[in-house]
Coordinates of C-alpha atoms and ligand atoms in Angstrom, one line a residue:
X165 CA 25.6 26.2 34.7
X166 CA 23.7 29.0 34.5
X167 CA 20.0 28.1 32.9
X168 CA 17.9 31.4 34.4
X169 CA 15.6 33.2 31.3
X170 CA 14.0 36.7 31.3
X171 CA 10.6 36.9 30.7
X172 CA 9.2 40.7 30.8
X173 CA 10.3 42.0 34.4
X174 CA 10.5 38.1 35.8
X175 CA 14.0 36.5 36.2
X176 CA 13.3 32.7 36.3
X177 CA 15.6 30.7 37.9
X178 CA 15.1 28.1 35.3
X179 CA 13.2 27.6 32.2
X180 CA 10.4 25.0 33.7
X181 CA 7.1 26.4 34.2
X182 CA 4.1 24.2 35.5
X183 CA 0.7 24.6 33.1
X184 CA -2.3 25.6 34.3
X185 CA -5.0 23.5 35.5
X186 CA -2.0 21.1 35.8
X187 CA -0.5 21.9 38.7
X188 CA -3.6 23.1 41.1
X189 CA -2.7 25.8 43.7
X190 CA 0.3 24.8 43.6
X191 CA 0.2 23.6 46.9
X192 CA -1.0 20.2 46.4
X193 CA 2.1 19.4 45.0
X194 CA 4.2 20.3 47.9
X195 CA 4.6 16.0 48.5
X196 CA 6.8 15.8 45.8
X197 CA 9.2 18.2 45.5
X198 CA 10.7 21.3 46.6
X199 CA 8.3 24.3 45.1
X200 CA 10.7 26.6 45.5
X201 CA 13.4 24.9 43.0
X202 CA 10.7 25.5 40.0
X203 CA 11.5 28.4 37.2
X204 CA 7.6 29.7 38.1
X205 CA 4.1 28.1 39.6
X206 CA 1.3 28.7 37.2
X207 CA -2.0 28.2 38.9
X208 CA -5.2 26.9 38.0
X209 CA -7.3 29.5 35.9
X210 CA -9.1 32.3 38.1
X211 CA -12.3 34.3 37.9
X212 CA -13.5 37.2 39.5
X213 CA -16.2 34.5 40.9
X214 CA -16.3 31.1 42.0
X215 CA -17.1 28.9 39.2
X216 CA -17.9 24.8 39.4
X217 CA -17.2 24.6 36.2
X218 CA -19.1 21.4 34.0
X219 CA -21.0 19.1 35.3
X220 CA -20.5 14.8 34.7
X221 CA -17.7 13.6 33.5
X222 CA -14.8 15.6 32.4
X223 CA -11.8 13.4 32.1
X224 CA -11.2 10.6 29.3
X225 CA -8.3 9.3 28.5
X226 CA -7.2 8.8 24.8
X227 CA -4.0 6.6 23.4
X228 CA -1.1 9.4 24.1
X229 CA -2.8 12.1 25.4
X230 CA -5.9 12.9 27.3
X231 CA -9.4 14.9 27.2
X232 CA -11.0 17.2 29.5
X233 CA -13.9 19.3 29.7
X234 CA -13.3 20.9 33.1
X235 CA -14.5 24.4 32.1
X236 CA -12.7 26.6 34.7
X237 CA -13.9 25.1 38.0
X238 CA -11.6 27.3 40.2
X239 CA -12.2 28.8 44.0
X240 CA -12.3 32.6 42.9
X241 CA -9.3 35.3 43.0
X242 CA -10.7 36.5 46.5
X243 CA -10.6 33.1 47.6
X244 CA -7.0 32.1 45.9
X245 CA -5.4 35.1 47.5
X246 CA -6.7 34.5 50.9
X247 CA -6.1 30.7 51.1
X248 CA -3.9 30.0 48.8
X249 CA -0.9 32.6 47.9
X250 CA 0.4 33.1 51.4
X251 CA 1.5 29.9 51.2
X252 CA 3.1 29.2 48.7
X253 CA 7.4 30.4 48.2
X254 CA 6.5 33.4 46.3
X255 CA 10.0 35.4 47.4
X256 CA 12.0 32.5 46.2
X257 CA 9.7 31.2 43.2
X258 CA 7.4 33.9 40.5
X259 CA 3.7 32.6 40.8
X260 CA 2.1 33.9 38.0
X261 CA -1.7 33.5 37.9
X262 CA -3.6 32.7 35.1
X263 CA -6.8 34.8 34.3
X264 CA -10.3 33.7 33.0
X265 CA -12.6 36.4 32.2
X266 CA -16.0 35.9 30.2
X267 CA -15.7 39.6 28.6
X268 CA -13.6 42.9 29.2
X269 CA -14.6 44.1 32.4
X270 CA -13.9 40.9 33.8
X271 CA -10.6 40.9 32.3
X272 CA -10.1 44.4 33.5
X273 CA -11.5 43.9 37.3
X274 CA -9.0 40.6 37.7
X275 CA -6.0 42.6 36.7
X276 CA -6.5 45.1 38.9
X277 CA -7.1 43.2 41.8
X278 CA -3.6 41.8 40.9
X279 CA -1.8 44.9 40.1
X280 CA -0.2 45.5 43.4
X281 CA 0.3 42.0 45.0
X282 CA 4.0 42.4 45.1
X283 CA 3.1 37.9 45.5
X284 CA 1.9 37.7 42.0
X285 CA 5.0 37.6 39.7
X286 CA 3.0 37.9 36.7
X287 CA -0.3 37.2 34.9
X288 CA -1.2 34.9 32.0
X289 CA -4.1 35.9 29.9
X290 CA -5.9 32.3 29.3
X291 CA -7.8 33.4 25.4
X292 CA -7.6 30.4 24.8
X293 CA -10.1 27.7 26.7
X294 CA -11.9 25.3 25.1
X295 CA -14.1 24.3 27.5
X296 CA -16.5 27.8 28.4
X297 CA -19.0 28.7 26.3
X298 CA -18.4 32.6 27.2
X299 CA -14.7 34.6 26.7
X300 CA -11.7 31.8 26.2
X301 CA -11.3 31.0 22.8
X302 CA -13.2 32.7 21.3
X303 CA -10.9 36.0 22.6
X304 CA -8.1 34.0 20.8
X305 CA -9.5 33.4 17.6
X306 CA -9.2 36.9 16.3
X307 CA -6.2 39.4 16.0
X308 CA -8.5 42.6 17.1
X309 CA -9.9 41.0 20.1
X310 CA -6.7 39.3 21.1
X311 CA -4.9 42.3 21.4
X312 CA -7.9 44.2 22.5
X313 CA -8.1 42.0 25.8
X314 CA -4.1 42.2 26.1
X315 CA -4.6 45.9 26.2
X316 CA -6.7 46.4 28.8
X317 CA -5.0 43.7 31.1
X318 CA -2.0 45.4 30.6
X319 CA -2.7 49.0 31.2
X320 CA -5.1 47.5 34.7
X321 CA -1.9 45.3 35.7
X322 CA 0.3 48.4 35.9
X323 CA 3.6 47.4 35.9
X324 CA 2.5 43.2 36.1
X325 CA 4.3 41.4 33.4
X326 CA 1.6 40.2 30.9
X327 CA 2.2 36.9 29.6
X328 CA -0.7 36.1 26.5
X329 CA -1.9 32.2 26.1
X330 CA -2.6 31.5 22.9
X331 CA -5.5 28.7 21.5
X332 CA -4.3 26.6 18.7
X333 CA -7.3 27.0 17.0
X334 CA -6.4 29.4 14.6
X335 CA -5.8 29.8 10.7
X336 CA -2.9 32.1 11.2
X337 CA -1.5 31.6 14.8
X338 CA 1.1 34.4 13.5
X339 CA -1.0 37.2 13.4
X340 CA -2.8 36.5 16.4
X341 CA 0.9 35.8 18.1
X342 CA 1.7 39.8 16.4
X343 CA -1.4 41.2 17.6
X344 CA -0.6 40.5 20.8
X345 CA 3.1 41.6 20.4
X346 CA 2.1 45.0 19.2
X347 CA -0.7 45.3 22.1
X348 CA 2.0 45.2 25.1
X349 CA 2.0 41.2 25.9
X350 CA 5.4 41.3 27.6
X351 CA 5.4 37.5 26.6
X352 CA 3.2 34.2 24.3
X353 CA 3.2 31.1 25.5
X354 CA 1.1 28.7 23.7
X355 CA -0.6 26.0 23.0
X356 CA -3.6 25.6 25.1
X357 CA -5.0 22.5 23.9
X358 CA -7.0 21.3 21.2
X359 CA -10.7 20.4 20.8
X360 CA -11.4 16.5 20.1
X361 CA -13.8 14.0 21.5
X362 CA -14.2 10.4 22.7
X363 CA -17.0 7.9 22.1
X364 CA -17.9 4.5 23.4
X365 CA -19.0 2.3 20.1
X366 CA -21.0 0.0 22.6
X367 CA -22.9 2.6 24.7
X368 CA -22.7 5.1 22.0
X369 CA -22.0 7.4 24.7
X370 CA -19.7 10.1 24.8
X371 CA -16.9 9.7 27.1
X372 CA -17.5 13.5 28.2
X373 CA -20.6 14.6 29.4
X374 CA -19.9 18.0 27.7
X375 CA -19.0 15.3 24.4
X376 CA -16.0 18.0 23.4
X377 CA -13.2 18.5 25.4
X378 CA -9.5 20.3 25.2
X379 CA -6.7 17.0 23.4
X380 CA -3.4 17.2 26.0
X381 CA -0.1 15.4 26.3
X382 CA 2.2 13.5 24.0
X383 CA -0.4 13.5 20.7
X384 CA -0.4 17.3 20.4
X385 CA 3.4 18.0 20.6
X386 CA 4.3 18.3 17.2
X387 CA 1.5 20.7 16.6
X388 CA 2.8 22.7 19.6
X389 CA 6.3 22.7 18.2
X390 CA 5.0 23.7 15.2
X391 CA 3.4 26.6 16.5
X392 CA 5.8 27.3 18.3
X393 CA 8.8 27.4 16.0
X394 CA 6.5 30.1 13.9
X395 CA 5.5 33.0 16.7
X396 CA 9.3 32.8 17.6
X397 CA 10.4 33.7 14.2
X398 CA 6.7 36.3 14.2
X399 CA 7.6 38.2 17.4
X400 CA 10.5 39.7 19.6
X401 CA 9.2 39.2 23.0
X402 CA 10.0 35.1 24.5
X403 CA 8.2 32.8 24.2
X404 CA 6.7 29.9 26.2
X405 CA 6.2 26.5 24.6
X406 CA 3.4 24.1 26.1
X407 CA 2.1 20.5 24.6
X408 CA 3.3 17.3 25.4
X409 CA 6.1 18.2 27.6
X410 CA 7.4 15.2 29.4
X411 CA 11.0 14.7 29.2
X412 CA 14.4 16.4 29.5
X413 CA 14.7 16.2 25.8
X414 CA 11.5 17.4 25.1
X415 CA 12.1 20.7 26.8
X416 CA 15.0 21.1 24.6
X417 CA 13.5 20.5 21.7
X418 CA 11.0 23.5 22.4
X419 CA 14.2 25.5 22.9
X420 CA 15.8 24.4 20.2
X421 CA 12.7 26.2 18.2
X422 CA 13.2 29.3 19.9
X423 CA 11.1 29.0 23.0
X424 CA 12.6 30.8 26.1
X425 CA 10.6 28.7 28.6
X426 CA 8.4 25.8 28.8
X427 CA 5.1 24.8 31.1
X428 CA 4.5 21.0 31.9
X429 CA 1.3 20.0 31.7
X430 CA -0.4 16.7 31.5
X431 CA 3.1 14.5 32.0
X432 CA 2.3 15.8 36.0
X433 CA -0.9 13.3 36.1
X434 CA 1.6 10.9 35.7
X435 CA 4.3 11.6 37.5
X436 CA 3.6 14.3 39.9
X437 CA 7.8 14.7 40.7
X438 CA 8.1 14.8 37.0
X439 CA 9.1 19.0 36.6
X440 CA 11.1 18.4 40.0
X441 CA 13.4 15.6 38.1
X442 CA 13.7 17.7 34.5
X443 CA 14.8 20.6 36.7
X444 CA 17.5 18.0 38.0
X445 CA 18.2 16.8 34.8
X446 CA 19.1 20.1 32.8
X447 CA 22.9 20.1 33.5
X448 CA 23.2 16.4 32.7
X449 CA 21.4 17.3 29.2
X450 CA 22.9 20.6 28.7
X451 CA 26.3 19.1 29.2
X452 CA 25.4 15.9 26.5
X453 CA 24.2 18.6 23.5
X454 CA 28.0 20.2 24.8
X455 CA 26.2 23.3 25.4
X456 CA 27.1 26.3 28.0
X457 CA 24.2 28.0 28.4
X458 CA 20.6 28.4 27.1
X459 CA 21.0 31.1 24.8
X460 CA 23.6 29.7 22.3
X461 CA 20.9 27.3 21.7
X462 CA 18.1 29.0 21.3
X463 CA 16.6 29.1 18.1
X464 CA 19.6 27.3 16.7
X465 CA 17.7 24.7 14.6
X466 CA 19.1 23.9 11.4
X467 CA 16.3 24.4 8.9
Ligands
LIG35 C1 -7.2 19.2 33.3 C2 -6.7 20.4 32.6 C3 -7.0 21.7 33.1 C4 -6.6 22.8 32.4 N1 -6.9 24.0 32.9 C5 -6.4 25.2 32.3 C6 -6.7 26.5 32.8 O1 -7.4 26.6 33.8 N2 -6.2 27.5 32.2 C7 -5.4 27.4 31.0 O2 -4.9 28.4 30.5 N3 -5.1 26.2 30.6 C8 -5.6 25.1 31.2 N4 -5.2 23.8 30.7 C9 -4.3 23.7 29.5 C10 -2.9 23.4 29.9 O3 -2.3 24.5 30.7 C11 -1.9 23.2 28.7 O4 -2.0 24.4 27.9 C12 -2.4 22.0 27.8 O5 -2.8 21.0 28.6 C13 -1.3 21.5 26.9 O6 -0.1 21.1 27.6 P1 0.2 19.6 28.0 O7 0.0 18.8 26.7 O8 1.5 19.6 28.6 O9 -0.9 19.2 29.0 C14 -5.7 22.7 31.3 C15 -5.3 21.4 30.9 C16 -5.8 20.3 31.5 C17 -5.3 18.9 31.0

């Protein structure tokens, strides 16, 4: 069975992404399963500098999900492309790199750099991090801005499929996701996650030294499906779901809403082989719904 999906100029071989900030370099994952049998590596968010990101402690765990406040730590694009991209199966699987930038010219200077690194399959625009106290969200929260940063990236990242990351955080996450649309994103995928905290009633600490953090995992899935069910009845270009993903059914569940792809997130703390035994179990699941093929299912909920 035949389960590749289009995404702007990308063929993916399957529709299972890894998240970013999830997955590392990609490389760290290379114990548990073949990298090059993944629909596309998403890397850890990039800036034009190193960055150490927050200081303390920026992991907590909550009942069905998880919190944390890592704000970006990440080794630099100069640094990623050196060290990091030669390695990884780039001819065989798209690695699309996921940008940070604290304002335009940021945005701007990454995308170039990217423009022609026939490596890079693609760039994600991460609007959307809760965890910065410059540029992600607050690039997200807003339709003008949204598409003003999805401009720019896309006219720097020449022919670069753009792929826009949207922030839950929103009133109206359909006019941000048409914004975006009409300012060139090639593709959505959302949700980045979702600001919540963590306290200790006997220390009256905060579990994270930055007190909020970004909510992941199984506990922000409906909102993601939500979400996600409204930009793909907003916009024409695919769209990638993200939030909770950790089973076979789940992924078709975000499909059955009209997503064209999914990024696992979280659900790899857990089980590092875990998008290495979905991508196994797509024929097996595809065959039980008595389905041929992705697209008759797309969208097809009956609502
Ligand atoms: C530890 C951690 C680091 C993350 N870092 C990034 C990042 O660098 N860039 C980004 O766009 N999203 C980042 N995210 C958000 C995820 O890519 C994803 O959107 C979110 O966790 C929801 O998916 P999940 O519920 O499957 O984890 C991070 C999430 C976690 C848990």
């Amino acid at each position: 069975m035949n389960f590749k999906v289009k995404i702007g100029n990308l063929v993916l071989k399957n529709p299972i992404l890894t998240a970013s900030g999830t997955f590392g370099y990609g490389l760290e994952f290379e114990p548990f399963g073949d990298l090059k049998k993944l629909g596309g590596i998403i890397v850890k968010g990039l800036s034009l500098l190193p960055r150490p990101g927050n200081p303390g402690d920026r992991i907590a765990e909550t009942p069905c999900g998880m919190l944390n406040s890592i704000g970006l730590e990440n080794i630099g694009i100069n640094a990623f492309l050196k060290e990091k991209l030669p390695y990884l199966p780039w001819k065989h699987t798209p690695i699309v790199v996921n940008l940070y930038g604290e304002d335009l010219q940021e945005f701007e200077k990454l995308a170039k750099i990217l423009a022609n690194k026939e490596e890079i399959g693609a760039i994600e625009i991460n609007i959307s991090c809760p965890n910065v106290k410059k540029g992600g969200m607050q690039f997200g929260q807003d339709p003008s801005s949204a598409a003003r940063v999805c401009e720019i990236v896309k006219k720097a990242a020449e022919s670069k499929t753009v792929i826009v990351k949207l922030s839950p955080n929103v009133v109206d996450i359909k006019a941000i996701a048409k914004a975006v649309e009409d300012a060139g994103a090639d593709s959505i995928s959302l949700i980045n996650t979702i600001p919540g905290m963590a306290v200790n009633p006997y220390t009256r600490m905060p579990k994270l030294t930055n007190i909020i953090g970004g909510l992941s995992g199984p506990a922000i899935k409906p909102i993601a499906l939500r979400m996600v069910y409204e930009v793909a009845q907003t916009v024409n270009i695919p769209v990638i779901g993200i939030g909770g993903i950790a089973s076979v059914e789940d992924v078709f569940e975000f499909i059955l809403v009209g997503a064209h792809a999914v990024e696992i997130g979280s659900a790899s703390f857990t089980n590092p082989k875990l998008v290495f035994e979905i991508i196994k179990e797509l024929p097996t699941m595809a065959k039980k719904l008595g389905i041929r093929g992705l697209n008759e299912y797309r969208g097809s909920l009956y609502a």
